[in-house]
């Protein structure tokens, strides 16, 4: 887990992707890589997620493919089978979390939005959580407030992150990286506008470098 946290810290951003056509996945990965981002969270909001992750893990070299919106053990099985190196969920489902992390052996970052959820996750020896939906729940102010009692926790804020606020989140030492759909939104993938995705990835990388060096 420490290795994963270091990797995510170095990356700074992880694009959250919803893809309908798995054939576009390798082009998407390439577009992100051209902009300097070597990872993506492919969400299980579409049936294409399994094939999309598989395409990327089979052809994308060292591209770091995570599975997102993993809500069931069936999706966790599929994500692991496709080769996902990480699973992420918007909320905390203890069964899916422990099944993925402890039975399948794939790291899992569950979503939290309250101190009680952070507490529960911490009791399972997990020190990194997705903070979702970050902006709607109070954003930076909220992270600072919950970090007083939970100063051992690391956060991956997601939900409402954009180039405008990315830098401010990354300045917090509790923030490992930020997730967000703005880099590779569904409409750009559908339109095969991979040039714009590369541009957005490069801009995100520029912000990460500006803050973290
Ligand atoms: C997620 O699943 O993490 C969110 O849908 C991403 O939120 P965003 O669209 O506000 O970036």
XYZ file of N, CA, C and O and ligand atoms in Angstrom, residues 16 45 130 132 158-160 180-181, ligand 1:
47
model
N -10.752 10.083 -14.155
C -11.872 9.154 -13.956
C -12.598 9.064 -15.291
O -13.039 10.079 -15.834
N -19.293 1.934 -14.720
C -20.628 2.497 -14.952
C -21.160 2.058 -16.294
O -22.301 2.309 -16.635
N -10.871 7.583 -0.693
C -11.325 8.558 -1.685
C -12.289 9.484 -0.947
O -13.170 9.000 -0.224
N -15.260 11.687 -1.447
C -16.228 11.884 -2.529
C -17.604 12.188 -1.961
O -18.019 11.530 -1.004
N -12.178 13.573 -4.952
C -12.762 13.410 -6.284
C -14.184 13.960 -6.246
O -14.874 13.810 -5.241
N -14.594 14.583 -7.352
C -15.934 15.153 -7.413
C -15.836 16.665 -7.358
O -15.637 17.234 -6.287
N -15.909 17.287 -8.534
C -15.836 18.745 -8.584
C -14.419 19.285 -8.680
O -14.204 20.483 -8.542
N -10.684 12.889 -11.195
C -11.653 13.759 -11.842
C -11.908 13.375 -13.277
O -11.045 12.785 -13.936
N -13.118 13.727 -13.739
C -13.495 13.341 -15.095
C -13.170 14.415 -16.124
O -13.353 14.199 -17.314
C -16.194 9.954 -9.682
O -16.795 8.936 -9.872
O -15.134 9.931 -9.073
C -16.814 11.248 -10.110
O -17.881 11.057 -10.955
C -15.859 12.198 -10.707
O -16.350 13.436 -10.401
P -16.238 14.632 -11.428
O -17.030 14.244 -12.630
O -16.843 15.823 -10.705
O -14.800 14.840 -11.742
